[in-house]
Short mmCIF file of C-alpha atoms in Angstrom, two decimals:
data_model
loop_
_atom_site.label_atom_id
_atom_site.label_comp_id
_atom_site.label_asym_id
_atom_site.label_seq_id
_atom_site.Cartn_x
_atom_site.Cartn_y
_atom_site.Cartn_z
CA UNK A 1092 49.56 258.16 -96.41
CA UNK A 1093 49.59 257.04 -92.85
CA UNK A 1094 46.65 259.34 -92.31
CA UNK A 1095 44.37 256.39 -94.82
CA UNK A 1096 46.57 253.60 -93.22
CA UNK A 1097 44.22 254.44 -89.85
CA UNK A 1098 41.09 254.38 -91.05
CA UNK A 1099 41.50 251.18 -92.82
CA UNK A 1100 43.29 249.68 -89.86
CA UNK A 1101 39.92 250.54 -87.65
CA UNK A 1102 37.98 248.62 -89.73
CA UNK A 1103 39.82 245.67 -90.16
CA UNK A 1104 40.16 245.91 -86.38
CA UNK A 1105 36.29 246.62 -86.29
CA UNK A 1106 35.66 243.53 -88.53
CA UNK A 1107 37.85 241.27 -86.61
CA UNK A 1108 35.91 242.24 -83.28
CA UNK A 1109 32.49 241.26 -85.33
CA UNK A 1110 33.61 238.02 -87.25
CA UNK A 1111 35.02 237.03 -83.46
CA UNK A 1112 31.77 238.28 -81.78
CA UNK A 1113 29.74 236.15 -84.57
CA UNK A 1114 32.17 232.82 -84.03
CA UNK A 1115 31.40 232.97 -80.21
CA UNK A 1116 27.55 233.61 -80.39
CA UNK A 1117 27.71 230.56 -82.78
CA UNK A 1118 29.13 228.74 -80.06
CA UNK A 1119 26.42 229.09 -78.09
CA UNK A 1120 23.45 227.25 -78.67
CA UNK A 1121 20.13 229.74 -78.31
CA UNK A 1122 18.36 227.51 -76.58
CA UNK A 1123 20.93 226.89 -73.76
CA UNK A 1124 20.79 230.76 -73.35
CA UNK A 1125 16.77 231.01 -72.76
CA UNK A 1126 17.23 228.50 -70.76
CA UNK A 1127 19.92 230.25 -68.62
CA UNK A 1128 17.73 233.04 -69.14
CA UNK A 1129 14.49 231.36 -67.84
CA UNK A 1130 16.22 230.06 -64.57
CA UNK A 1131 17.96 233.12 -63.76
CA UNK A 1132 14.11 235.04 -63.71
CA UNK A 1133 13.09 232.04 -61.31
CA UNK A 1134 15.49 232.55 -59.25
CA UNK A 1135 14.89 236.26 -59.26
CA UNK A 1136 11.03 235.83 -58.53
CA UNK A 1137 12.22 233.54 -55.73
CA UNK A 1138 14.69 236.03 -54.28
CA UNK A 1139 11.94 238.74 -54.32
CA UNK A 1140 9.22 236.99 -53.01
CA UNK A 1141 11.98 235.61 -49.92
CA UNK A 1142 13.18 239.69 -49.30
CA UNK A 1143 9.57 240.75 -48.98
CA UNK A 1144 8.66 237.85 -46.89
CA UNK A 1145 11.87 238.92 -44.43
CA UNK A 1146 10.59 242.75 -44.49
CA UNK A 1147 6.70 241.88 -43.63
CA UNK A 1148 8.80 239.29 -40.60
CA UNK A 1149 11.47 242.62 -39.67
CA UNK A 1150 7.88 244.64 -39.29
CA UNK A 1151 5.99 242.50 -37.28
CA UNK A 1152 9.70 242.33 -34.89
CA UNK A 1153 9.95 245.53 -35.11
CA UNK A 1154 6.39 246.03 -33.74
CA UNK A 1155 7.00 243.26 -30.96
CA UNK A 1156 9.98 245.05 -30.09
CA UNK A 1157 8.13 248.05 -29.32
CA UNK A 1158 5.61 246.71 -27.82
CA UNK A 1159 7.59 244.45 -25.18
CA UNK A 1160 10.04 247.33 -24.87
CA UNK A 1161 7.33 249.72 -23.53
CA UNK A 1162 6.11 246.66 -21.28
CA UNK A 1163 9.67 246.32 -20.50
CA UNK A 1164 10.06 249.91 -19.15
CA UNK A 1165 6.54 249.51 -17.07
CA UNK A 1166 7.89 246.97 -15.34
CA UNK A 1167 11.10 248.25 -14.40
CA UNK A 1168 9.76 251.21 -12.85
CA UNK A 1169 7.12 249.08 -10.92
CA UNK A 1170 9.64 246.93 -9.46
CA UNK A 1171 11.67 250.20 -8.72
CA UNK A 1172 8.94 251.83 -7.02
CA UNK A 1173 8.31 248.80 -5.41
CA UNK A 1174 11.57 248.58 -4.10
CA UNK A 1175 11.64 251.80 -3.08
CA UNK A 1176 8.25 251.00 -0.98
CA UNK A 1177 9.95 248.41 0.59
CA UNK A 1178 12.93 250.63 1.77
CA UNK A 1179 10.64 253.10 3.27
CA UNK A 1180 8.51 250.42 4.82
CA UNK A 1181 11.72 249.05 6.60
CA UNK A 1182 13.17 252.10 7.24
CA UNK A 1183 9.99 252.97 9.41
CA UNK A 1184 9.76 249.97 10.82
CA UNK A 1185 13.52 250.79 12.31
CA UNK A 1186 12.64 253.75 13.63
CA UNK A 1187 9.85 252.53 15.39
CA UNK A 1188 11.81 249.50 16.76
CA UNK A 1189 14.20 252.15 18.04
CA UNK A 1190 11.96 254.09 19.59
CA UNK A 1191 10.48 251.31 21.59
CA UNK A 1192 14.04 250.25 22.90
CA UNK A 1193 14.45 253.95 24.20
CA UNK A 1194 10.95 254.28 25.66
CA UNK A 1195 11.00 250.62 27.20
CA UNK A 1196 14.50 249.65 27.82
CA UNK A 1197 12.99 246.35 30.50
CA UNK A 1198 10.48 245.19 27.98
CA UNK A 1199 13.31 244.74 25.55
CA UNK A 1200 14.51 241.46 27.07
CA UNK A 1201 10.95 239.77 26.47
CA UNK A 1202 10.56 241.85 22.82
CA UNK A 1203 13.98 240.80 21.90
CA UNK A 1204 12.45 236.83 20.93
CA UNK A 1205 9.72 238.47 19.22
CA UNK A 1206 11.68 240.89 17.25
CA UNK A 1207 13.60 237.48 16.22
CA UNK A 1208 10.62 235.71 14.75
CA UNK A 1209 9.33 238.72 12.96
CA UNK A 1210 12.87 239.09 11.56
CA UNK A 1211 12.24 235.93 10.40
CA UNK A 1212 9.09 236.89 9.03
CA UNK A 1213 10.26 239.78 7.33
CA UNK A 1214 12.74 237.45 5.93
CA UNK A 1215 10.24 235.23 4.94
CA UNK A 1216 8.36 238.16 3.54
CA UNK A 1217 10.95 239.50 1.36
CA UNK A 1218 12.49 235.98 -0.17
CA UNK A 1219 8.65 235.72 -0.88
CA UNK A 1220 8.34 238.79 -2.53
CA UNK A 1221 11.81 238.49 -5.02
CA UNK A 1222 10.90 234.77 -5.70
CA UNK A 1223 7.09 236.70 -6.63
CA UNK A 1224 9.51 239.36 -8.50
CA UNK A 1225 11.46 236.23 -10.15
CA UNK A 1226 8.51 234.14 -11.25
CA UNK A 1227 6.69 237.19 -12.72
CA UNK A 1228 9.98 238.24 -14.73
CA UNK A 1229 10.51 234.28 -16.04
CA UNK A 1230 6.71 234.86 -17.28
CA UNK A 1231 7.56 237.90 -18.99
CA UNK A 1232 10.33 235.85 -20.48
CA UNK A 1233 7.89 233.14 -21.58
CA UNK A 1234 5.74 235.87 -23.04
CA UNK A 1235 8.61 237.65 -25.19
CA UNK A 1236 9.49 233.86 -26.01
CA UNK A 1237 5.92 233.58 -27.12
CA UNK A 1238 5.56 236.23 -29.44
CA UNK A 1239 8.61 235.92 -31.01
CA UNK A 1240 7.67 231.90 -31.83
CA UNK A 1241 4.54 233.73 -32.68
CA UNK A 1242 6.23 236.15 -34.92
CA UNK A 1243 8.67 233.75 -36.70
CA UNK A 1244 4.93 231.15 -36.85
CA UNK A 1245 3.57 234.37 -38.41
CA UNK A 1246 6.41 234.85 -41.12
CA UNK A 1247 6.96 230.85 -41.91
CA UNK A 1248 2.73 231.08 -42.64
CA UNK A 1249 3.43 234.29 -45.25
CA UNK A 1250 6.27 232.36 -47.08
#
């Protein structure tokens, strides 16, 4: 006997979920839902067309990136060799200096002045040649700055 109480319970239980899944859907006017409906595919169309617009703007950074990374490296190593030049060119120029003082110690008196104003030079030379080193970095700065305003110009014309 129990074993024809269950099925009958399941569909009673099976009817009540209907007649309550019926009552609700009545609830809700159809038109309210194509409208919910309508906006929520907007709003998807919107979403899509905004996450391809941000992958075509990572690309074109991405390429930038490279790009000014490679010109990055380039430069580096130029201003290293460059530095290096320097050392070498200074180093000599020690030597030399050196050698003088040992090979004309009574001349050293009257070269002593000189050696101060091409100190000075050399100075002069080098303050010149890191505010050169300075300038041509802040344009390399202006350029990255450059492309990326071009880049983000570039995705703000796509959208």
């Amino acid at each position: 006997m129990s074993q024809q109480q269950q099925p009958s319970d399941e569909s009673t239980k099976s009817e009540n979920v209907e007649y309550l899944i019926n009552q609700l859907a009545d609830l809700i006017d159809k038109k309210d839902v194509d409208k919910i409906t309508d906006i929520q595919r907007s709003l998807l169309n919107r979403f899509e067309k905004s996450n391809q617009m941000l992958v075509y703007c990572n690309e074109l950074s991405n390429q930038h990136y490279l790009k000014l990374s490679k010109d990055f490296r380039s430069h580096t190593t130029k201003l290293n060799e460059m530095y290096k030049d320097l050392d070498i060119v200074f180093h000599r120029i020690r030597m030399i200096k050196q050698k003088l003082r040992e090979k004309y110690p009574d001349v050293l008196i009257e070269k002593q002045e000189q050696e101060n104003v091409i100190d000075e030079e050399n100075t002069n030379i080098i303050t010149e040649t890191m505010e050169n080193l300075m300038l041509e970095n802040q344009m390399t700065t202006n350029e990255e700055s450059s492309n990326i305003s071009e880049t983000n110009d570039q995705c703000q014309k796509n959208s």
